[in-house]
Amino acid sequence: MGIVRFIIRRLIFMVVLVIGVSILIFFMINAIGNPIEILLAERPGISPEVIESVKQYYRLDRSLTEQYLSWLGNVLHLNFGNSIVYNQPVGSMLVTWGWETVKIQVLAILISLALAIFIGVTAATRQYSKIDFGVMSTALLGRSLPGFFLGILLILTFSYWLGIFPSYGAYSTRSPLMGSALLDSLWHMVLPVMMLTYFNTATLTLLIRSNMVDVLRMDFIMAARASGLSAGRVVYRHALKNAFIPALTYLAILFGLMLGTAPVTETVFTWPGLGFLYITAIQQLDYPVIMGENLIITLMLVIANLLTDIAYVFIDPRIRLE
Amino acid sequence: MTAAEQPSTRKPPPKHHGTRRLGMWVLGWQRFRRNKTGLLGLVLVGIVFLVALFCPLLAPYDPNDQSAMLEFRSKAPPSWKNPLGTDRMGYDVASRVIYGAPTALVVGLGSMAVAAVIGIILGGFSGYIGGMADEFLMRFTEFFLVVPIFIVILVMVRIFGIVVVGTPLEEIPYLNLSTIILILGVFGWPPIARMARAEFLRLKEMEFVEAARCIGVGRAGIIFRHILPNALPSLIVIIALGIGGSILMEAMISFLGFGDPKAISWGQLLSFNYEFLKIAPWASIAPGMAIFLTVLGFNLLADGLTDAFNPRLKE
């Protein structure tokens, strides 16, 4: 099978999946009844004529299938509808709230990538040493530590006990730190980024270490060493390149899951990002926001998967296309 | 330690080797016993089970006892009277954490029981039959693996909570918790199905299966008497990991405020006490540690079992 056919097949699967998830969510949230009726149940005394006109305005008098298709048609024109709670277009909300999420998540992924390469390689070149043992056990412990609990411990230590970093929010409400908006923003990012970095690094380090251990035993490494290359060059140029491929998949998963893991981080730190928005949208039954966010989250996951599949084929020509 | 001493630390192989027929489980246990981290996992899991079984004896107070409120001792730090302090509504933290153990185990075991039944049937069927059925089931599994489960679960839990209002279902105790368990199970089967499929694919070509087929054992007999018992060790590993994962998931769902307010679960305690983190940190640290140690226990146990039953995988 050629690469083009392979990509087309994956693309079709991707579209089916994204639409499938949106149908699932749409019919699930509509199973509890008409959104307007639920919203109006809490505010009695509104005349039936008004209700009727609101229903017509939101096209809630049509069948569910028609409603879904009109939502899908609007989304294709990048119109996600208006938030019921905030009364703002969901599209621009996704961008402004999304920026807050993306900035801490991407920073955490980049930091953990650098850390994981350094720690993983150091541990692998000193296999069975005390350093290796320490790295392995810290990483293994890290995988069992619940994310929100680590966040709570960070807040207790750095904000309540030492009092050096803020425990909530993305910006100071009164005056920014040292009068600089950038410094203030970075200052607020420290704790959430620390929490995210710890988890990413734990798994990435384990992956890189175990692959490095395998690669370092291979013949071509021996050949490189025998030909007189420096130890650093052999390890970082020749071995790391080959040991990095499996870590690449995990990196893609991290990018794809970025918004999926955001609710927990952002609830702990009251961070005004998409995760926080999603939780409040579910609590307040803000249908357009739930639908829009689900679409974005699924899309990101699916695109990340597709990119890894394609990257694999280009990096390692031995991989057959099914 | 000198170099000369080192070889003596390695234990000699079992003496009965070859003279007595040792089953897969006995051999596995012999290997598992030598694995310190695996044993630590077993001990941690064992402690959680014991605490869950004997919680009325171990807990110093009734979990719904708020009497500390009357003595103006809510949010009190740990003391002889309340070993782990009291929380914002005067509950004894130690008692509530102890009563959280059975909830955590019910969530972990319940959801994985659902997931295991679905996963083993689908995966086993897929691997044994092969062909179109296999292709279809694997595509279906892939769909479930890519869907952002956590996000979908949150919507489902919230919506189910609204749907049941005013229906007879509302009378069922711990309905919300049961929903979470069921949903975690329904979404938790793909890894089990994949493992079951791989094991069935590997085992169905083995000589002992062919031998069974030759002496006329039926299809059901081959699947349940011959292949399934040999696939069990791998499946138990993935189920043990899943139990830890489900407990963590339930804790996250409860922490985000979508849990069962009537159930005493560790995530629920964290969510309940989060507002008073600054004033009464002990009320948050204790349930957090309980989640950490339980999940760690199941993860270490799973790692130890992998080493013991799949030595091929170990370097």
mmCIF file of C-alpha atoms in Angstrom, chain B residues 10-307:
data_model
loop_
_atom_site.group_PDB
_atom_site.id
_atom_site.type_symbol
_atom_site.label_atom_id
_atom_site.label_comp_id
_atom_site.label_asym_id
_atom_site.label_seq_id
_atom_site.Cartn_x
_atom_site.Cartn_y
_atom_site.Cartn_z
ATOM 1 C CA ARG B 10 22.340 -15.223 43.806
ATOM 2 C CA LYS B 11 20.076 -18.057 44.922
ATOM 3 C CA PRO B 12 20.543 -21.515 43.407
ATOM 4 C CA PRO B 13 17.739 -22.687 41.108
ATOM 5 C CA PRO B 14 14.881 -24.663 42.737
ATOM 6 C CA LYS B 15 16.081 -28.171 43.628
ATOM 7 C CA HIS B 16 12.901 -29.913 42.454
ATOM 8 C CA HIS B 17 13.489 -28.767 38.915
ATOM 9 C CA GLY B 18 12.620 -31.601 36.569
ATOM 10 C CA THR B 19 11.795 -34.136 39.266
ATOM 11 C CA ARG B 20 8.460 -32.711 40.379
ATOM 12 C CA ARG B 21 5.847 -31.241 38.057
ATOM 13 C CA LEU B 22 5.409 -27.617 39.079
ATOM 14 C CA GLY B 23 2.370 -25.742 37.798
ATOM 15 C CA MET B 24 2.492 -22.340 36.162
ATOM 16 C CA TRP B 25 1.165 -20.693 39.338
ATOM 17 C CA VAL B 26 3.706 -22.334 41.666
ATOM 18 C CA LEU B 27 6.612 -21.359 39.386
ATOM 19 C CA GLY B 28 5.222 -17.856 39.085
ATOM 20 C CA TRP B 29 4.937 -17.498 42.852
ATOM 21 C CA GLN B 30 8.534 -18.713 43.302
ATOM 22 C CA ARG B 31 9.732 -15.974 40.967
ATOM 23 C CA PHE B 32 7.373 -13.377 42.439
ATOM 24 C CA ARG B 33 8.594 -14.086 45.999
ATOM 25 C CA ARG B 34 12.089 -12.902 45.086
ATOM 26 C CA ASN B 35 10.835 -9.592 43.698
ATOM 27 C CA LYS B 36 11.006 -6.984 46.481
ATOM 28 C CA THR B 37 8.964 -4.257 44.777
ATOM 29 C CA GLY B 38 6.327 -6.781 43.745
ATOM 30 C CA LEU B 39 6.058 -7.962 47.348
ATOM 31 C CA LEU B 40 5.762 -4.351 48.533
ATOM 32 C CA GLY B 41 2.867 -3.944 46.107
ATOM 33 C CA LEU B 42 1.232 -7.108 47.453
ATOM 34 C CA VAL B 43 1.627 -5.830 51.033
ATOM 35 C CA LEU B 44 0.113 -2.434 50.175
ATOM 36 C CA VAL B 45 -2.833 -4.038 48.381
ATOM 37 C CA GLY B 46 -3.226 -6.493 51.276
ATOM 38 C CA ILE B 47 -3.353 -3.622 53.784
ATOM 39 C CA VAL B 48 -6.071 -1.876 51.764
ATOM 40 C CA PHE B 49 -8.119 -5.101 51.670
ATOM 41 C CA LEU B 50 -7.718 -5.655 55.438
ATOM 42 C CA VAL B 51 -8.641 -2.038 56.230
ATOM 43 C CA ALA B 52 -11.693 -2.343 53.977
ATOM 44 C CA LEU B 53 -12.802 -5.594 55.652
ATOM 45 C CA PHE B 54 -12.347 -4.403 59.232
ATOM 46 C CA CYS B 55 -13.172 -0.716 58.879
ATOM 47 C CA PRO B 56 -15.817 -0.619 61.669
ATOM 48 C CA LEU B 57 -13.218 -2.053 64.093
ATOM 49 C CA LEU B 58 -10.350 0.188 62.961
ATOM 50 C CA ALA B 59 -12.135 3.522 62.689
ATOM 51 C CA PRO B 60 -12.082 5.505 65.964
ATOM 52 C CA TYR B 61 -15.405 7.228 65.147
ATOM 53 C CA ASP B 62 -18.504 6.674 63.063
ATOM 54 C CA PRO B 63 -17.844 8.210 59.610
ATOM 55 C CA ASN B 64 -20.951 10.388 59.978
ATOM 56 C CA ASP B 65 -20.093 11.540 63.504
ATOM 57 C CA GLN B 66 -19.849 15.335 63.583
ATOM 58 C CA SER B 67 -19.721 15.637 67.395
ATOM 59 C CA ALA B 68 -16.427 17.559 67.238
ATOM 60 C CA MET B 69 -18.516 20.435 65.882
ATOM 61 C CA LEU B 70 -20.352 20.689 69.235
ATOM 62 C CA GLU B 71 -17.066 21.068 71.112
ATOM 63 C CA PHE B 72 -15.888 23.730 68.631
ATOM 64 C CA ARG B 73 -13.162 21.340 67.495
ATOM 65 C CA SER B 74 -13.778 21.314 63.748
ATOM 66 C CA LYS B 75 -10.628 21.860 61.632
ATOM 67 C CA ALA B 76 -8.580 20.638 64.637
ATOM 68 C CA PRO B 77 -5.018 19.454 63.930
ATOM 69 C CA PRO B 78 -4.043 15.809 64.601
ATOM 70 C CA SER B 79 -4.188 14.954 68.305
ATOM 71 C CA TRP B 80 -4.684 11.897 70.568
ATOM 72 C CA LYS B 81 -8.427 12.357 70.284
ATOM 73 C CA ASN B 82 -8.423 12.606 66.466
ATOM 74 C CA PRO B 83 -5.266 10.908 65.158
ATOM 75 C CA LEU B 84 -5.484 12.643 61.750
ATOM 76 C CA GLY B 85 -7.370 15.750 62.889
ATOM 77 C CA THR B 86 -10.917 16.816 62.057
ATOM 78 C CA ASP B 87 -12.178 18.474 58.884
ATOM 79 C CA ARG B 88 -14.275 21.547 58.175
ATOM 80 C CA MET B 89 -17.546 19.914 59.229
ATOM 81 C CA GLY B 90 -16.150 18.216 62.329
ATOM 82 C CA TYR B 91 -15.770 14.749 60.811
ATOM 83 C CA ASP B 92 -12.849 12.651 62.084
ATOM 84 C CA VAL B 93 -10.401 12.489 59.147
ATOM 85 C CA ALA B 94 -8.911 9.106 60.087
ATOM 86 C CA SER B 95 -12.329 7.436 60.261
ATOM 87 C CA ARG B 96 -13.433 8.855 56.924
ATOM 88 C CA VAL B 97 -10.195 7.795 55.216
ATOM 89 C CA ILE B 98 -10.601 4.270 56.650
ATOM 90 C CA TYR B 99 -14.210 4.102 55.422
ATOM 91 C CA GLY B 100 -12.971 5.227 51.994
ATOM 92 C CA ALA B 101 -11.067 1.960 51.532
ATOM 93 C CA PRO B 102 -14.112 -0.256 50.817
ATOM 94 C CA THR B 103 -15.430 2.369 48.373
ATOM 95 C CA ALA B 104 -12.116 2.444 46.494
ATOM 96 C CA LEU B 105 -12.011 -1.363 46.258
ATOM 97 C CA VAL B 106 -15.631 -1.601 45.138
ATOM 98 C CA VAL B 107 -14.894 0.958 42.407
ATOM 99 C CA GLY B 108 -11.676 -0.772 41.277
ATOM 100 C CA LEU B 109 -12.917 -4.358 41.418
ATOM 101 C CA GLY B 110 -16.442 -3.592 40.193
ATOM 102 C CA SER B 111 -15.417 -1.613 37.132
ATOM 103 C CA MET B 112 -12.695 -4.088 36.207
ATOM 104 C CA ALA B 113 -15.116 -7.004 36.576
ATOM 105 C CA VAL B 114 -17.338 -5.341 33.959
ATOM 106 C CA ALA B 115 -14.343 -4.488 31.766
ATOM 107 C CA ALA B 116 -12.849 -7.996 32.064
ATOM 108 C CA VAL B 117 -16.052 -9.731 30.982
ATOM 109 C CA ILE B 118 -16.442 -7.492 27.907
ATOM 110 C CA GLY B 119 -12.715 -7.456 27.103
ATOM 111 C CA ILE B 120 -12.050 -11.189 27.419
ATOM 112 C CA ILE B 121 -15.140 -12.167 25.422
ATOM 113 C CA LEU B 122 -14.500 -9.644 22.609
ATOM 114 C CA GLY B 123 -10.700 -10.028 22.533
ATOM 115 C CA GLY B 124 -10.720 -13.802 22.885
ATOM 116 C CA PHE B 125 -13.376 -14.219 20.204
ATOM 117 C CA SER B 126 -11.483 -11.841 17.926
ATOM 118 C CA GLY B 127 -8.153 -13.611 18.359
ATOM 119 C CA TYR B 128 -9.526 -17.146 18.110
ATOM 120 C CA ILE B 129 -11.825 -16.695 15.119
ATOM 121 C CA GLY B 130 -9.763 -14.130 13.179
ATOM 122 C CA GLY B 131 -10.782 -12.886 9.728
ATOM 123 C CA MET B 132 -13.451 -10.243 9.244
ATOM 124 C CA ALA B 133 -14.720 -10.445 12.831
ATOM 125 C CA ASP B 134 -11.191 -9.735 14.064
ATOM 126 C CA GLU B 135 -10.758 -6.774 11.712
ATOM 127 C CA PHE B 136 -14.096 -5.284 12.755
ATOM 128 C CA LEU B 137 -13.516 -5.754 16.496
ATOM 129 C CA MET B 138 -10.045 -4.252 16.343
ATOM 130 C CA ARG B 139 -11.321 -1.155 14.525
ATOM 131 C CA PHE B 140 -14.020 -0.883 17.202
ATOM 132 C CA THR B 141 -11.362 -1.155 19.938
ATOM 133 C CA GLU B 142 -9.246 1.495 18.234
ATOM 134 C CA PHE B 143 -12.248 3.816 18.273
ATOM 135 C CA PHE B 144 -12.557 3.397 22.039
ATOM 136 C CA LEU B 145 -8.813 3.887 22.541
ATOM 137 C CA VAL B 146 -8.772 7.234 20.728
ATOM 138 C CA VAL B 147 -11.949 8.706 22.232
ATOM 139 C CA PRO B 148 -11.120 11.143 25.072
ATOM 140 C CA ILE B 149 -12.735 8.876 27.651
ATOM 141 C CA PHE B 150 -12.342 11.094 30.698
ATOM 142 C CA ILE B 151 -14.112 14.003 29.008
ATOM 143 C CA VAL B 152 -16.986 11.793 27.819
ATOM 144 C CA ILE B 153 -17.335 10.161 31.248
ATOM 145 C CA LEU B 154 -17.749 13.556 32.935
ATOM 146 C CA VAL B 155 -20.631 14.457 30.605
ATOM 147 C CA MET B 156 -22.251 11.030 31.061
ATOM 148 C CA VAL B 157 -22.068 11.125 34.873
ATOM 149 C CA ARG B 158 -23.532 14.624 35.022
ATOM 150 C CA ILE B 159 -26.336 13.861 32.580
ATOM 151 C CA PHE B 160 -27.269 10.574 34.210
ATOM 152 C CA GLY B 161 -27.550 12.459 37.505
ATOM 153 C CA ILE B 162 -30.201 14.721 35.935
ATOM 154 C CA VAL B 163 -32.073 12.012 34.004
ATOM 155 C CA VAL B 164 -32.881 9.916 37.090
ATOM 156 C CA VAL B 165 -34.489 12.775 39.034
ATOM 157 C CA GLY B 166 -38.161 11.938 39.523
ATOM 158 C CA THR B 167 -37.863 8.316 38.357
ATOM 159 C CA PRO B 168 -37.948 5.182 40.563
ATOM 160 C CA LEU B 169 -34.203 4.777 39.910
ATOM 161 C CA GLU B 170 -33.624 7.704 42.250
ATOM 162 C CA GLU B 171 -34.373 5.450 45.255
ATOM 163 C CA ILE B 172 -31.356 3.176 44.629
ATOM 164 C CA PRO B 173 -28.648 3.864 47.235
ATOM 165 C CA TYR B 174 -25.273 5.021 45.844
ATOM 166 C CA LEU B 175 -26.800 5.316 42.367
ATOM 167 C CA ASN B 176 -24.231 7.904 41.291
ATOM 168 C CA LEU B 177 -21.321 5.733 42.420
ATOM 169 C CA SER B 178 -22.805 2.689 40.639
ATOM 170 C CA THR B 179 -23.084 4.745 37.454
ATOM 171 C CA ILE B 180 -19.420 5.750 37.704
ATOM 172 C CA ILE B 181 -18.393 2.105 38.251
ATOM 173 C CA LEU B 182 -20.469 0.945 35.289
ATOM 174 C CA ILE B 183 -19.167 3.678 32.967
ATOM 175 C CA LEU B 184 -15.547 3.063 34.004
ATOM 176 C CA GLY B 185 -16.088 -0.618 33.212
ATOM 177 C CA VAL B 186 -17.781 0.021 29.881
ATOM 178 C CA PHE B 187 -14.940 2.340 28.810
ATOM 179 C CA GLY B 188 -12.141 0.319 30.425
ATOM 180 C CA TRP B 189 -12.243 -2.869 28.364
ATOM 181 C CA PRO B 190 -10.057 -2.041 25.284
ATOM 182 C CA PRO B 191 -6.638 -2.779 26.886
ATOM 183 C CA ILE B 192 -7.996 -6.090 28.238
ATOM 184 C CA ALA B 193 -9.463 -6.973 24.828
ATOM 185 C CA ARG B 194 -6.137 -6.254 23.122
ATOM 186 C CA MET B 195 -4.222 -8.395 25.593
ATOM 187 C CA ALA B 196 -6.783 -11.224 25.338
ATOM 188 C CA ARG B 197 -6.587 -11.099 21.536
ATOM 189 C CA ALA B 198 -2.776 -11.205 21.509
ATOM 190 C CA GLU B 199 -2.695 -14.111 23.967
ATOM 191 C CA PHE B 200 -5.370 -16.090 22.079
ATOM 192 C CA LEU B 201 -3.551 -15.502 18.782
ATOM 193 C CA ARG B 202 -0.310 -16.774 20.326
ATOM 194 C CA LEU B 203 -1.790 -19.730 22.193
ATOM 195 C CA LYS B 204 -4.150 -21.080 19.527
ATOM 196 C CA GLU B 205 -1.163 -22.134 17.396
ATOM 197 C CA MET B 206 0.557 -23.938 20.307
ATOM 198 C CA GLU B 207 1.063 -27.698 20.236
ATOM 199 C CA PHE B 208 -1.018 -28.407 23.317
ATOM 200 C CA VAL B 209 -4.022 -26.730 21.709
ATOM 201 C CA GLU B 210 -3.530 -28.773 18.562
ATOM 202 C CA ALA B 211 -3.230 -31.881 20.709
ATOM 203 C CA ALA B 212 -6.517 -31.029 22.399
ATOM 204 C CA ARG B 213 -8.125 -30.501 19.010
ATOM 205 C CA CYS B 214 -6.776 -33.865 17.827
ATOM 206 C CA ILE B 215 -8.374 -35.777 20.681
ATOM 207 C CA GLY B 216 -11.700 -34.157 19.800
ATOM 208 C CA VAL B 217 -12.155 -31.366 22.345
ATOM 209 C CA GLY B 218 -14.897 -28.978 21.246
ATOM 210 C CA ARG B 219 -14.412 -25.303 20.534
ATOM 211 C CA ALA B 220 -15.802 -24.152 23.884
ATOM 212 C CA GLY B 221 -13.617 -26.703 25.662
ATOM 213 C CA ILE B 222 -10.496 -25.453 23.898
ATOM 214 C CA ILE B 223 -11.275 -21.814 24.632
ATOM 215 C CA PHE B 224 -12.280 -22.169 28.287
ATOM 216 C CA ARG B 225 -10.305 -25.218 29.477
ATOM 217 C CA HIS B 226 -7.106 -24.918 27.460
ATOM 218 C CA ILE B 227 -6.452 -21.391 26.187
ATOM 219 C CA LEU B 228 -8.048 -19.153 28.837
ATOM 220 C CA PRO B 229 -6.149 -20.601 31.857
ATOM 221 C CA ASN B 230 -2.860 -20.043 30.030
ATOM 222 C CA ALA B 231 -3.827 -16.491 29.087
ATOM 223 C CA LEU B 232 -4.849 -15.651 32.676
ATOM 224 C CA PRO B 233 -1.467 -14.460 34.039
ATOM 225 C CA SER B 234 -1.162 -11.746 31.372
ATOM 226 C CA LEU B 235 -4.798 -10.814 31.808
ATOM 227 C CA ILE B 236 -4.425 -10.562 35.591
ATOM 228 C CA VAL B 237 -1.521 -8.126 35.133
ATOM 229 C CA ILE B 238 -3.555 -5.843 32.903
ATOM 230 C CA ILE B 239 -6.565 -6.097 35.240
ATOM 231 C CA ALA B 240 -4.404 -5.200 38.275
ATOM 232 C CA LEU B 241 -3.182 -2.098 36.420
ATOM 233 C CA GLY B 242 -6.793 -1.335 35.501
ATOM 234 C CA ILE B 243 -7.939 -1.544 39.142
ATOM 235 C CA GLY B 244 -5.384 1.117 40.117
ATOM 236 C CA GLY B 245 -6.379 3.178 37.095
ATOM 237 C CA SER B 246 -10.103 3.011 37.909
ATOM 238 C CA ILE B 247 -9.519 4.049 41.530
ATOM 239 C CA LEU B 248 -7.535 7.028 40.241
ATOM 240 C CA MET B 249 -10.247 7.889 37.688
ATOM 241 C CA GLU B 250 -13.012 7.776 40.311
ATOM 242 C CA ALA B 251 -10.888 10.003 42.563
ATOM 243 C CA MET B 252 -10.447 12.535 39.736
ATOM 244 C CA ILE B 253 -14.152 12.481 38.830
ATOM 245 C CA SER B 254 -15.079 13.038 42.490
ATOM 246 C CA PHE B 255 -12.413 15.706 42.952
ATOM 247 C CA LEU B 256 -13.863 17.650 40.015
ATOM 248 C CA GLY B 257 -17.232 17.601 41.774
ATOM 249 C CA PHE B 258 -19.040 14.919 39.747
ATOM 250 C CA GLY B 259 -18.838 12.153 42.352
ATOM 251 C CA ASP B 260 -21.440 10.654 44.654
ATOM 252 C CA PRO B 261 -21.990 13.098 47.531
ATOM 253 C CA LYS B 262 -23.462 10.296 49.691
ATOM 254 C CA ALA B 263 -20.517 7.905 49.258
ATOM 255 C CA ILE B 264 -17.368 8.284 51.366
ATOM 256 C CA SER B 265 -14.630 8.128 48.751
ATOM 257 C CA TRP B 266 -11.111 9.546 48.895
ATOM 258 C CA GLY B 267 -11.669 11.794 45.867
ATOM 259 C CA GLN B 268 -14.873 13.048 47.456
ATOM 260 C CA LEU B 269 -12.953 13.892 50.668
ATOM 261 C CA LEU B 270 -10.342 15.835 48.676
ATOM 262 C CA SER B 271 -13.052 17.760 46.870
ATOM 263 C CA PHE B 272 -14.963 18.409 50.126
ATOM 264 C CA ASN B 273 -11.883 19.737 51.954
ATOM 265 C CA TYR B 274 -10.185 21.579 49.098
ATOM 266 C CA GLU B 275 -11.639 24.990 50.042
ATOM 267 C CA PHE B 276 -10.081 24.699 53.488
ATOM 268 C CA LEU B 277 -6.703 23.475 52.297
ATOM 269 C CA LYS B 278 -4.912 26.401 53.902
ATOM 270 C CA ILE B 279 -6.600 26.057 57.314
ATOM 271 C CA ALA B 280 -6.874 22.248 57.573
ATOM 272 C CA PRO B 281 -4.268 20.695 55.233
ATOM 273 C CA TRP B 282 -4.364 17.343 57.099
ATOM 274 C CA ALA B 283 -7.903 16.743 55.839
ATOM 275 C CA SER B 284 -6.573 16.808 52.253
ATOM 276 C CA ILE B 285 -3.191 15.130 52.766
ATOM 277 C CA ALA B 286 -4.608 11.980 54.402
ATOM 278 C CA PRO B 287 -7.035 10.946 51.601
ATOM 279 C CA GLY B 288 -4.438 11.952 48.979
ATOM 280 C CA MET B 289 -1.850 9.661 50.553
ATOM 281 C CA ALA B 290 -4.453 6.874 50.703
ATOM 282 C CA ILE B 291 -5.077 7.165 46.933
ATOM 283 C CA PHE B 292 -1.339 7.333 46.211
ATOM 284 C CA LEU B 293 -0.454 4.235 48.276
ATOM 285 C CA THR B 294 -3.366 2.187 46.909
ATOM 286 C CA VAL B 295 -2.622 3.021 43.259
ATOM 287 C CA LEU B 296 1.104 2.469 43.881
ATOM 288 C CA GLY B 297 0.297 -0.911 45.435
ATOM 289 C CA PHE B 298 -1.658 -2.091 42.401
ATOM 290 C CA ASN B 299 0.981 -0.763 39.966
ATOM 291 C CA LEU B 300 3.863 -2.457 41.813
ATOM 292 C CA LEU B 301 1.846 -5.669 42.082
ATOM 293 C CA ALA B 302 1.213 -5.581 38.327
ATOM 294 C CA ASP B 303 4.924 -4.977 37.609
ATOM 295 C CA GLY B 304 5.903 -7.854 39.921
ATOM 296 C CA LEU B 305 3.371 -10.181 38.278
ATOM 297 C CA THR B 306 4.676 -9.284 34.806
ATOM 298 C CA ASP B 307 8.212 -10.189 35.877
#
